[in-house]
């Protein structure tokens, strides 16, 4: 029997598939909540006490499709693990990151069950989303390491010169922290608002206007910090050459996300705009992570 093997280019495609599937399930998961289908299947892992699979109504069908898509995600991350161990030369970083995705998906499956069994408790919902963001971070790092492996296979290209301005490097880390804070406060807004996944689901006992103000302040501080970083980087030739594109992408997505956030809030939180806002929140976080990655470019062994 022919032994299973994989090229660096082939593994990169596997990493891209895992990344895409993890992003997509965040969107499908948000649609479950936004369509009020969170308890379309009131049991777990069965849809109901009498049926394992039930598509007899729209809410059950939406929840069931999201659960079934979890199988696609699981297959993609398991494949990443199986193929990462076949890479030559061996790459422990790729194996470890692939295993991290499998562990993360298992945690998500358990959290998904907890969300249903607790009647869509907002804090279990928040944990479910935040673990998704951790998974996306893992998938992003796997993708970047796989790209480098495809290009150089064993060594990371050395960038000469590297960023030496400590203030700029500190600002990059502050932007990453503030972006993460904005994501967390955004989940609190959702947990306080009307889109809890079911009309009878409990909400966080915090007025949505208060939660929205806290979230918007976090976003504004984050964007102002990113603008300061932008201006400082332009004065440093080395930093600008390295950070220009990641910074421009982050600011573009960040301001678009902020605009959509204000429009959705003052238009009564329409489902479509909220769905776009959720999808872009992942993009904003990945943009901050990309900014950090480009500023640091850690050596891979």
PDB file of C-alpha atoms in Angstrom:
ATOM      1  CA  UNK A   1       0.000   0.000   0.000  1.00  0.00           C
ATOM      2  CA  UNK A   2       1.284   3.452  -0.912  1.00  0.00           C
ATOM      3  CA  UNK A   3       2.294   5.507   2.104  1.00  0.00           C
ATOM      4  CA  UNK A   4       0.473   8.751   2.762  1.00  0.00           C
ATOM      5  CA  UNK A   5       2.642  11.744   1.875  1.00  0.00           C
ATOM      6  CA  UNK A   6       2.175  15.482   1.515  1.00  0.00           C
ATOM      7  CA  UNK A   7       4.124  18.303  -0.095  1.00  0.00           C
ATOM      8  CA  UNK A   8       4.543  21.738   1.521  1.00  0.00           C
ATOM      9  CA  UNK A   9       2.207  23.154  -1.136  1.00  0.00           C
ATOM     10  CA  UNK A  10      -0.380  20.467  -0.420  1.00  0.00           C
ATOM     11  CA  UNK A  11      -0.221  21.085   3.312  1.00  0.00           C
ATOM     12  CA  UNK A  12      -0.700  24.797   2.727  1.00  0.00           C
ATOM     13  CA  UNK A  13      -3.977  23.983   0.967  1.00  0.00           C
ATOM     14  CA  UNK A  14      -5.044  21.845   3.933  1.00  0.00           C
ATOM     15  CA  UNK A  15      -4.247  24.738   6.287  1.00  0.00           C
ATOM     16  CA  UNK A  16      -6.250  27.107   4.073  1.00  0.00           C
ATOM     17  CA  UNK A  17      -9.209  24.703   4.124  1.00  0.00           C
ATOM     18  CA  UNK A  18      -9.113  24.444   7.918  1.00  0.00           C
ATOM     19  CA  UNK A  19      -8.871  28.228   8.213  1.00  0.00           C
ATOM     20  CA  UNK A  20     -11.805  28.779   5.844  1.00  0.00           C
ATOM     21  CA  UNK A  21     -14.041  26.178   7.490  1.00  0.00           C
ATOM     22  CA  UNK A  22     -13.396  27.615  10.959  1.00  0.00           C
ATOM     23  CA  UNK A  23     -14.268  31.100   9.723  1.00  0.00           C
ATOM     24  CA  UNK A  24     -17.404  29.858   7.989  1.00  0.00           C
ATOM     25  CA  UNK A  25     -18.752  28.034  11.031  1.00  0.00           C
ATOM     26  CA  UNK A  26     -18.513  31.254  13.051  1.00  0.00           C
ATOM     27  CA  UNK A  27     -20.819  32.844  10.483  1.00  0.00           C
ATOM     28  CA  UNK A  28     -23.250  29.900  10.432  1.00  0.00           C
ATOM     29  CA  UNK A  29     -23.216  29.856  14.230  1.00  0.00           C
ATOM     30  CA  UNK A  30     -24.112  33.541  14.343  1.00  0.00           C
ATOM     31  CA  UNK A  31     -27.008  32.891  11.956  1.00  0.00           C
ATOM     32  CA  UNK A  32     -28.344  30.263  14.363  1.00  0.00           C
ATOM     33  CA  UNK A  33     -28.489  32.909  17.048  1.00  0.00           C
ATOM     34  CA  UNK A  34     -29.739  35.745  14.840  1.00  0.00           C
ATOM     35  CA  UNK A  35     -32.610  33.685  13.419  1.00  0.00           C
ATOM     36  CA  UNK A  36     -33.731  32.661  16.909  1.00  0.00           C
ATOM     37  CA  UNK A  37     -32.802  29.038  16.188  1.00  0.00           C
ATOM     38  CA  UNK A  38     -30.569  28.485  19.192  1.00  0.00           C
ATOM     39  CA  UNK A  39     -33.063  26.069  20.708  1.00  0.00           C
ATOM     40  CA  UNK A  40     -34.286  24.700  17.379  1.00  0.00           C
ATOM     41  CA  UNK A  41     -32.732  21.530  18.739  1.00  0.00           C
ATOM     42  CA  UNK A  42     -33.517  21.575  22.439  1.00  0.00           C
ATOM     43  CA  UNK A  43     -31.295  18.596  23.262  1.00  0.00           C
ATOM     44  CA  UNK A  44     -27.665  17.634  22.669  1.00  0.00           C
ATOM     45  CA  UNK A  45     -26.123  15.684  20.989  1.00  0.00           C
ATOM     46  CA  UNK A  46     -29.572  14.576  19.782  1.00  0.00           C
ATOM     47  CA  UNK A  47     -31.822  17.237  18.294  1.00  0.00           C
ATOM     48  CA  UNK A  48     -34.677  16.123  20.545  1.00  0.00           C
ATOM     49  CA  UNK A  49     -35.533  13.256  22.868  1.00  0.00           C
ATOM     50  CA  UNK A  50     -37.198  11.375  20.020  1.00  0.00           C
ATOM     51  CA  UNK A  51     -34.991  12.329  17.054  1.00  0.00           C
ATOM     52  CA  UNK A  52     -31.259  12.536  16.506  1.00  0.00           C
ATOM     53  CA  UNK A  53     -31.787  14.604  13.341  1.00  0.00           C
ATOM     54  CA  UNK A  54     -34.845  16.826  12.946  1.00  0.00           C
ATOM     55  CA  UNK A  55     -35.537  19.274  10.118  1.00  0.00           C
ATOM     56  CA  UNK A  56     -39.294  19.456  10.635  1.00  0.00           C
ATOM     57  CA  UNK A  57     -39.212  23.243  11.090  1.00  0.00           C
ATOM     58  CA  UNK A  58     -36.940  26.076  10.008  1.00  0.00           C
ATOM     59  CA  UNK A  59     -35.339  26.650  13.421  1.00  0.00           C
ATOM     60  CA  UNK A  60     -34.480  22.967  13.843  1.00  0.00           C
ATOM     61  CA  UNK A  61     -33.142  22.819  10.280  1.00  0.00           C
ATOM     62  CA  UNK A  62     -30.864  25.840  10.772  1.00  0.00           C
ATOM     63  CA  UNK A  63     -29.480  24.485  14.042  1.00  0.00           C
ATOM     64  CA  UNK A  64     -29.065  21.014  12.527  1.00  0.00           C
ATOM     65  CA  UNK A  65     -27.174  22.330   9.502  1.00  0.00           C
ATOM     66  CA  UNK A  66     -24.794  24.202  11.791  1.00  0.00           C
ATOM     67  CA  UNK A  67     -24.200  21.060  13.858  1.00  0.00           C
ATOM     68  CA  UNK A  68     -23.583  18.963  10.749  1.00  0.00           C
ATOM     69  CA  UNK A  69     -21.125  21.532   9.410  1.00  0.00           C
ATOM     70  CA  UNK A  70     -19.147  20.957  12.596  1.00  0.00           C
ATOM     71  CA  UNK A  71     -18.328  17.572  11.072  1.00  0.00           C
ATOM     72  CA  UNK A  72     -16.764  19.305   8.065  1.00  0.00           C
ATOM     73  CA  UNK A  73     -14.667  21.471  10.373  1.00  0.00           C
ATOM     74  CA  UNK A  74     -13.607  18.442  12.423  1.00  0.00           C
ATOM     75  CA  UNK A  75     -12.589  16.556   9.273  1.00  0.00           C
ATOM     76  CA  UNK A  76     -10.466  19.473   8.046  1.00  0.00           C
ATOM     77  CA  UNK A  77      -8.528  19.848  11.307  1.00  0.00           C
ATOM     78  CA  UNK A  78      -8.054  16.089  11.762  1.00  0.00           C
ATOM     79  CA  UNK A  79      -6.689  15.939   8.210  1.00  0.00           C
ATOM     80  CA  UNK A  80      -4.256  18.719   9.104  1.00  0.00           C
ATOM     81  CA  UNK A  81      -2.927  16.624  12.005  1.00  0.00           C
ATOM     82  CA  UNK A  82      -2.645  13.427   9.956  1.00  0.00           C
ATOM     83  CA  UNK A  83      -0.760  15.158   7.166  1.00  0.00           C
ATOM     84  CA  UNK A  84       1.419  17.360   9.378  1.00  0.00           C
ATOM     85  CA  UNK A  85       3.154  14.279  10.810  1.00  0.00           C
ATOM     86  CA  UNK A  86       3.952  13.134   7.249  1.00  0.00           C
ATOM     87  CA  UNK A  87       5.814  16.309   6.307  1.00  0.00           C
ATOM     88  CA  UNK A  88       9.481  15.988   5.517  1.00  0.00           C
ATOM     89  CA  UNK A  89      11.557  17.443   7.020  1.00  0.00           C
ATOM     90  CA  UNK A  90       9.566  17.095  10.232  1.00  0.00           C
ATOM     91  CA  UNK A  91       7.947  20.288  11.478  1.00  0.00           C
ATOM     92  CA  UNK A  92       6.997  20.183  15.138  1.00  0.00           C
ATOM     93  CA  UNK A  93       5.442  23.645  14.945  1.00  0.00           C
ATOM     94  CA  UNK A  94       2.966  22.554  12.267  1.00  0.00           C
ATOM     95  CA  UNK A  95       2.119  19.339  14.132  1.00  0.00           C
ATOM     96  CA  UNK A  96       1.551  21.220  17.409  1.00  0.00           C
ATOM     97  CA  UNK A  97      -0.642  23.869  15.777  1.00  0.00           C
ATOM     98  CA  UNK A  98      -2.683  21.231  13.942  1.00  0.00           C
ATOM     99  CA  UNK A  99      -3.240  19.330  17.189  1.00  0.00           C
ATOM    100  CA  UNK A 100      -4.248  22.631  18.786  1.00  0.00           C
ATOM    101  CA  UNK A 101      -7.027  22.982  16.218  1.00  0.00           C
ATOM    102  CA  UNK A 102      -8.372  19.502  17.003  1.00  0.00           C
ATOM    103  CA  UNK A 103      -8.361  20.221  20.742  1.00  0.00           C
ATOM    104  CA  UNK A 104     -10.081  23.553  20.105  1.00  0.00           C
ATOM    105  CA  UNK A 105     -12.812  21.972  17.993  1.00  0.00           C
ATOM    106  CA  UNK A 106     -13.435  19.349  20.700  1.00  0.00           C
ATOM    107  CA  UNK A 107     -13.763  22.131  23.276  1.00  0.00           C
ATOM    108  CA  UNK A 108     -16.183  23.919  20.951  1.00  0.00           C
ATOM    109  CA  UNK A 109     -18.335  20.815  20.556  1.00  0.00           C
ATOM    110  CA  UNK A 110     -18.609  20.510  24.342  1.00  0.00           C
ATOM    111  CA  UNK A 111     -19.305  24.231  24.726  1.00  0.00           C
ATOM    112  CA  UNK A 112     -21.951  24.011  22.016  1.00  0.00           C
ATOM    113  CA  UNK A 113     -23.677  21.304  24.017  1.00  0.00           C
ATOM    114  CA  UNK A 114     -23.382  23.408  27.174  1.00  0.00           C
ATOM    115  CA  UNK A 115     -24.966  26.385  25.394  1.00  0.00           C
ATOM    116  CA  UNK A 116     -28.008  24.288  24.472  1.00  0.00           C
ATOM    117  CA  UNK A 117     -28.300  22.460  27.798  1.00  0.00           C
ATOM    118  CA  UNK A 118     -28.120  25.750  29.753  1.00  0.00           C
ATOM    119  CA  UNK A 119     -30.914  27.264  27.658  1.00  0.00           C
ATOM    120  CA  UNK A 120     -28.575  29.634  25.759  1.00  0.00           C
ATOM    121  CA  UNK A 121     -26.985  31.108  28.854  1.00  0.00           C
ATOM    122  CA  UNK A 122     -25.303  34.311  27.597  1.00  0.00           C
ATOM    123  CA  UNK A 123     -22.009  33.580  29.349  1.00  0.00           C
ATOM    124  CA  UNK A 124     -21.734  30.121  27.798  1.00  0.00           C
ATOM    125  CA  UNK A 125     -22.541  31.783  24.459  1.00  0.00           C
ATOM    126  CA  UNK A 126     -19.768  34.327  25.026  1.00  0.00           C
ATOM    127  CA  UNK A 127     -17.310  31.542  25.874  1.00  0.00           C
ATOM    128  CA  UNK A 128     -18.387  29.679  22.727  1.00  0.00           C
ATOM    129  CA  UNK A 129     -17.607  32.708  20.539  1.00  0.00           C
ATOM    130  CA  UNK A 130     -14.341  33.615  22.253  1.00  0.00           C
ATOM    131  CA  UNK A 131     -13.013  30.069  21.895  1.00  0.00           C
ATOM    132  CA  UNK A 132     -13.839  30.431  18.194  1.00  0.00           C
ATOM    133  CA  UNK A 133     -11.586  33.492  18.093  1.00  0.00           C
ATOM    134  CA  UNK A 134      -8.789  31.529  19.781  1.00  0.00           C
ATOM    135  CA  UNK A 135      -9.265  28.802  17.172  1.00  0.00           C
ATOM    136  CA  UNK A 136      -9.070  31.369  14.370  1.00  0.00           C
ATOM    137  CA  UNK A 137      -5.837  32.685  15.876  1.00  0.00           C
ATOM    138  CA  UNK A 138      -4.418  29.159  15.916  1.00  0.00           C
ATOM    139  CA  UNK A 139      -5.555  28.599  12.321  1.00  0.00           C
ATOM    140  CA  UNK A 140      -4.004  31.907  11.244  1.00  0.00           C
ATOM    141  CA  UNK A 141      -0.648  30.981  12.791  1.00  0.00           C
ATOM    142  CA  UNK A 142      -0.783  27.530  11.185  1.00  0.00           C
ATOM    143  CA  UNK A 143      -1.476  29.165   7.833  1.00  0.00           C
ATOM    144  CA  UNK A 144       1.441  31.581   8.173  1.00  0.00           C
ATOM    145  CA  UNK A 145       3.865  28.849   9.226  1.00  0.00           C
ATOM    146  CA  UNK A 146       2.658  26.641   6.358  1.00  0.00           C
ATOM    147  CA  UNK A 147       3.263  29.490   3.893  1.00  0.00           C
ATOM    148  CA  UNK A 148       6.814  29.905   5.130  1.00  0.00           C
ATOM    149  CA  UNK A 149       7.378  26.140   4.967  1.00  0.00           C
ATOM    150  CA  UNK A 150       6.202  26.113   1.373  1.00  0.00           C
ATOM    151  CA  UNK A 151       8.556  28.975   0.473  1.00  0.00           C
ATOM    152  CA  UNK A 152      11.694  27.967   2.328  1.00  0.00           C
ATOM    153  CA  UNK A 153      10.726  24.548   3.737  1.00  0.00           C
ATOM    154  CA  UNK A 154      13.073  24.734   6.720  1.00  0.00           C
ATOM    155  CA  UNK A 155      14.147  28.312   7.408  1.00  0.00           C
ATOM    156  CA  UNK A 156      12.352  31.564   7.939  1.00  0.00           C
ATOM    157  CA  UNK A 157      13.480  34.310   5.549  1.00  0.00           C
ATOM    158  CA  UNK A 158      15.419  36.884   7.536  1.00  0.00           C
ATOM    159  CA  UNK A 159      14.184  40.404   7.055  1.00  0.00           C
ATOM    160  CA  UNK A 160      16.992  42.955   7.084  1.00  0.00           C
ATOM    161  CA  UNK A 161      16.715  45.317   8.788  1.00  0.00           C
ATOM    162  CA  UNK A 162      14.033  44.500  11.383  1.00  0.00           C
ATOM    163  CA  UNK A 163      11.890  46.913  13.406  1.00  0.00           C
ATOM    164  CA  UNK A 164      13.961  48.306  16.265  1.00  0.00           C
ATOM    165  CA  UNK A 165      11.690  51.154  17.403  1.00  0.00           C
ATOM    166  CA  UNK A 166      10.470  49.967  20.813  1.00  0.00           C
ATOM    167  CA  UNK A 167       7.604  52.489  20.914  1.00  0.00           C
ATOM    168  CA  UNK A 168       6.202  51.196  17.631  1.00  0.00           C
ATOM    169  CA  UNK A 169       6.488  47.582  18.776  1.00  0.00           C
ATOM    170  CA  UNK A 170       4.706  48.500  22.025  1.00  0.00           C
ATOM    171  CA  UNK A 171       1.895  50.228  20.114  1.00  0.00           C
ATOM    172  CA  UNK A 172       1.427  47.124  17.961  1.00  0.00           C
ATOM    173  CA  UNK A 173       0.893  45.061  21.105  1.00  0.00           C
ATOM    174  CA  UNK A 174      -1.474  47.658  22.552  1.00  0.00           C
ATOM    175  CA  UNK A 175      -3.541  47.595  19.345  1.00  0.00           C
ATOM    176  CA  UNK A 176      -3.721  43.797  19.581  1.00  0.00           C
ATOM    177  CA  UNK A 177      -4.846  44.002  23.226  1.00  0.00           C
ATOM    178  CA  UNK A 178      -7.437  46.714  22.520  1.00  0.00           C
ATOM    179  CA  UNK A 179      -8.809  44.775  19.555  1.00  0.00           C
ATOM    180  CA  UNK A 180      -9.261  41.741  21.776  1.00  0.00           C
ATOM    181  CA  UNK A 181     -10.958  43.938  24.374  1.00  0.00           C
ATOM    182  CA  UNK A 182     -13.309  45.300  21.714  1.00  0.00           C
ATOM    183  CA  UNK A 183     -14.235  41.761  20.698  1.00  0.00           C
ATOM    184  CA  UNK A 184     -15.004  40.837  24.318  1.00  0.00           C
ATOM    185  CA  UNK A 185     -17.118  43.950  24.964  1.00  0.00           C
ATOM    186  CA  UNK A 186     -18.909  43.271  21.680  1.00  0.00           C
ATOM    187  CA  UNK A 187     -20.017  39.864  22.945  1.00  0.00           C
ATOM    188  CA  UNK A 188     -21.459  41.571  26.028  1.00  0.00           C
ATOM    189  CA  UNK A 189     -23.518  43.857  23.776  1.00  0.00           C
ATOM    190  CA  UNK A 190     -24.884  40.803  21.974  1.00  0.00           C
ATOM    191  CA  UNK A 191     -25.623  39.081  25.282  1.00  0.00           C
ATOM    192  CA  UNK A 192     -27.562  42.152  26.420  1.00  0.00           C
ATOM    193  CA  UNK A 193     -29.479  42.620  23.177  1.00  0.00           C
ATOM    194  CA  UNK A 194     -32.427  41.067  21.372  1.00  0.00           C
ATOM    195  CA  UNK A 195     -30.472  38.424  19.436  1.00  0.00           C
ATOM    196  CA  UNK A 196     -29.982  35.866  22.199  1.00  0.00           C
ATOM    197  CA  UNK A 197     -30.839  32.858  20.021  1.00  0.00           C
ATOM    198  CA  UNK A 198     -34.375  32.402  21.342  1.00  0.00           C
ATOM    199  CA  UNK A 199     -37.055  34.828  22.485  1.00  0.00           C
ATOM    200  CA  UNK A 200     -37.165  33.161  25.906  1.00  0.00           C
ATOM    201  CA  UNK A 201     -33.396  33.002  26.428  1.00  0.00           C
ATOM    202  CA  UNK A 202     -32.023  34.977  29.355  1.00  0.00           C
ATOM    203  CA  UNK A 203     -29.931  38.092  28.714  1.00  0.00           C
ATOM    204  CA  UNK A 204     -27.069  39.700  30.570  1.00  0.00           C
ATOM    205  CA  UNK A 205     -28.544  42.086  33.141  1.00  0.00           C
ATOM    206  CA  UNK A 206     -27.003  45.174  31.608  1.00  0.00           C
ATOM    207  CA  UNK A 207     -28.855  47.797  29.587  1.00  0.00           C
ATOM    208  CA  UNK A 208     -27.908  47.401  25.953  1.00  0.00           C
ATOM    209  CA  UNK A 209     -27.219  51.129  25.571  1.00  0.00           C
ATOM    210  CA  UNK A 210     -24.720  50.915  28.447  1.00  0.00           C
ATOM    211  CA  UNK A 211     -23.056  47.838  26.957  1.00  0.00           C
ATOM    212  CA  UNK A 212     -22.945  49.520  23.540  1.00  0.00           C
ATOM    213  CA  UNK A 213     -21.316  52.649  24.993  1.00  0.00           C
ATOM    214  CA  UNK A 214     -18.608  50.602  26.704  1.00  0.00           C
ATOM    215  CA  UNK A 215     -18.003  48.693  23.477  1.00  0.00           C
ATOM    216  CA  UNK A 216     -17.882  51.834  21.329  1.00  0.00           C
ATOM    217  CA  UNK A 217     -15.421  53.530  23.711  1.00  0.00           C
ATOM    218  CA  UNK A 218     -13.148  50.484  23.466  1.00  0.00           C
ATOM    219  CA  UNK A 219     -13.355  50.557  19.665  1.00  0.00           C
ATOM    220  CA  UNK A 220     -12.655  54.304  19.484  1.00  0.00           C
ATOM    221  CA  UNK A 221      -9.591  53.995  21.739  1.00  0.00           C
ATOM    222  CA  UNK A 222      -8.361  51.082  19.620  1.00  0.00           C
ATOM    223  CA  UNK A 223      -8.733  52.993  16.341  1.00  0.00           C
ATOM    224  CA  UNK A 224      -7.103  56.132  17.753  1.00  0.00           C
ATOM    225  CA  UNK A 225      -4.164  54.023  18.937  1.00  0.00           C
ATOM    226  CA  UNK A 226      -3.919  52.426  15.483  1.00  0.00           C
ATOM    227  CA  UNK A 227      -3.898  55.897  13.900  1.00  0.00           C
ATOM    228  CA  UNK A 228      -1.085  56.986  16.221  1.00  0.00           C
ATOM    229  CA  UNK A 229       0.798  53.838  15.209  1.00  0.00           C
ATOM    230  CA  UNK A 230       0.146  54.694  11.553  1.00  0.00           C
ATOM    231  CA  UNK A 231       1.580  58.205  11.935  1.00  0.00           C
ATOM    232  CA  UNK A 232       4.601  57.041  13.936  1.00  0.00           C
ATOM    233  CA  UNK A 233       5.355  54.254  11.473  1.00  0.00           C
ATOM    234  CA  UNK A 234       5.334  56.684   8.549  1.00  0.00           C
ATOM    235  CA  UNK A 235       8.201  58.561  10.187  1.00  0.00           C
ATOM    236  CA  UNK A 236      10.279  55.394  10.498  1.00  0.00           C
ATOM    237  CA  UNK A 237      11.368  54.044   7.113  1.00  0.00           C
ATOM    238  CA  UNK A 238      11.973  50.474   8.272  1.00  0.00           C
ATOM    239  CA  UNK A 239       8.744  50.244  10.280  1.00  0.00           C
ATOM    240  CA  UNK A 240       6.699  51.726   7.446  1.00  0.00           C
ATOM    241  CA  UNK A 241       8.094  49.278   4.896  1.00  0.00           C
ATOM    242  CA  UNK A 242       7.100  46.374   7.143  1.00  0.00           C
ATOM    243  CA  UNK A 243       3.816  47.620   8.644  1.00  0.00           C
ATOM    244  CA  UNK A 244       2.294  49.813   5.923  1.00  0.00           C
ATOM    245  CA  UNK A 245       0.070  47.195   4.280  1.00  0.00           C
ATOM    246  CA  UNK A 246      -1.062  45.413   7.488  1.00  0.00           C
ATOM    247  CA  UNK A 247      -1.812  48.791   9.099  1.00  0.00           C
ATOM    248  CA  UNK A 248      -3.775  50.076   6.117  1.00  0.00           C
ATOM    249  CA  UNK A 249      -5.826  46.869   6.008  1.00  0.00           C
ATOM    250  CA  UNK A 250      -6.509  46.988   9.736  1.00  0.00           C
ATOM    251  CA  UNK A 251      -7.613  50.624   9.675  1.00  0.00           C
ATOM    252  CA  UNK A 252      -9.827  50.092   6.625  1.00  0.00           C
ATOM    253  CA  UNK A 253     -11.593  47.075   8.140  1.00  0.00           C
ATOM    254  CA  UNK A 254     -11.702  48.698  11.584  1.00  0.00           C
ATOM    255  CA  UNK A 255     -13.380  51.904  10.418  1.00  0.00           C
ATOM    256  CA  UNK A 256     -15.805  49.934   8.229  1.00  0.00           C
ATOM    257  CA  UNK A 257     -16.664  47.754  11.216  1.00  0.00           C
ATOM    258  CA  UNK A 258     -17.180  50.824  13.391  1.00  0.00           C
ATOM    259  CA  UNK A 259     -19.472  52.390  10.798  1.00  0.00           C
ATOM    260  CA  UNK A 260     -21.548  49.225  10.501  1.00  0.00           C
ATOM    261  CA  UNK A 261     -21.713  49.012  14.286  1.00  0.00           C
ATOM    262  CA  UNK A 262     -23.211  52.486  14.592  1.00  0.00           C
ATOM    263  CA  UNK A 263     -25.621  51.963  11.685  1.00  0.00           C
ATOM    264  CA  UNK A 264     -26.891  48.643  13.063  1.00  0.00           C
ATOM    265  CA  UNK A 265     -27.357  50.072  16.561  1.00  0.00           C
ATOM    266  CA  UNK A 266     -29.312  53.138  15.457  1.00  0.00           C
ATOM    267  CA  UNK A 267     -31.376  51.152  12.950  1.00  0.00           C
ATOM    268  CA  UNK A 268     -32.669  48.710  15.559  1.00  0.00           C
ATOM    269  CA  UNK A 269     -30.130  45.870  15.134  1.00  0.00           C
ATOM    270  CA  UNK A 270     -31.395  44.326  11.860  1.00  0.00           C
ATOM    271  CA  UNK A 271     -30.328  40.704  11.460  1.00  0.00           C
ATOM    272  CA  UNK A 272     -28.384  41.155   8.208  1.00  0.00           C
ATOM    273  CA  UNK A 273     -26.252  44.019   9.530  1.00  0.00           C
ATOM    274  CA  UNK A 274     -25.577  42.188  12.785  1.00  0.00           C
ATOM    275  CA  UNK A 275     -24.454  39.121  10.803  1.00  0.00           C
ATOM    276  CA  UNK A 276     -22.053  41.267   8.766  1.00  0.00           C
ATOM    277  CA  UNK A 277     -20.809  42.881  11.987  1.00  0.00           C
ATOM    278  CA  UNK A 278     -20.053  39.467  13.503  1.00  0.00           C
ATOM    279  CA  UNK A 279     -18.225  38.307  10.366  1.00  0.00           C
ATOM    280  CA  UNK A 280     -16.162  41.502  10.271  1.00  0.00           C
ATOM    281  CA  UNK A 281     -15.305  41.225  13.967  1.00  0.00           C
ATOM    282  CA  UNK A 282     -13.315  38.114  13.094  1.00  0.00           C
ATOM    283  CA  UNK A 283     -11.624  39.973  10.230  1.00  0.00           C
ATOM    284  CA  UNK A 284     -10.701  42.862  12.536  1.00  0.00           C
ATOM    285  CA  UNK A 285      -9.147  40.493  15.064  1.00  0.00           C
ATOM    286  CA  UNK A 286      -7.233  38.691  12.326  1.00  0.00           C
ATOM    287  CA  UNK A 287      -6.078  42.079  11.031  1.00  0.00           C
ATOM    288  CA  UNK A 288      -4.638  42.940  14.445  1.00  0.00           C
ATOM    289  CA  UNK A 289      -3.006  39.521  14.636  1.00  0.00           C
ATOM    290  CA  UNK A 290      -1.550  40.012  11.156  1.00  0.00           C
ATOM    291  CA  UNK A 291      -0.146  43.358  12.254  1.00  0.00           C
ATOM    292  CA  UNK A 292       1.498  41.688  15.245  1.00  0.00           C
ATOM    293  CA  UNK A 293       2.833  38.833  13.101  1.00  0.00           C
ATOM    294  CA  UNK A 294       4.443  41.215  10.628  1.00  0.00           C
ATOM    295  CA  UNK A 295       6.024  43.264  13.410  1.00  0.00           C
ATOM    296  CA  UNK A 296       7.494  40.208  15.096  1.00  0.00           C
ATOM    297  CA  UNK A 297       8.014  37.474  12.486  1.00  0.00           C
ATOM    298  CA  UNK A 298       9.212  34.873  15.007  1.00  0.00           C
ATOM    299  CA  UNK A 299      11.902  32.414  14.017  1.00  0.00           C
ATOM    300  CA  UNK A 300      10.501  28.979  13.188  1.00  0.00           C
ATOM    301  CA  UNK A 301      12.472  25.875  14.109  1.00  0.00           C
TER     302      UNK A 301
END
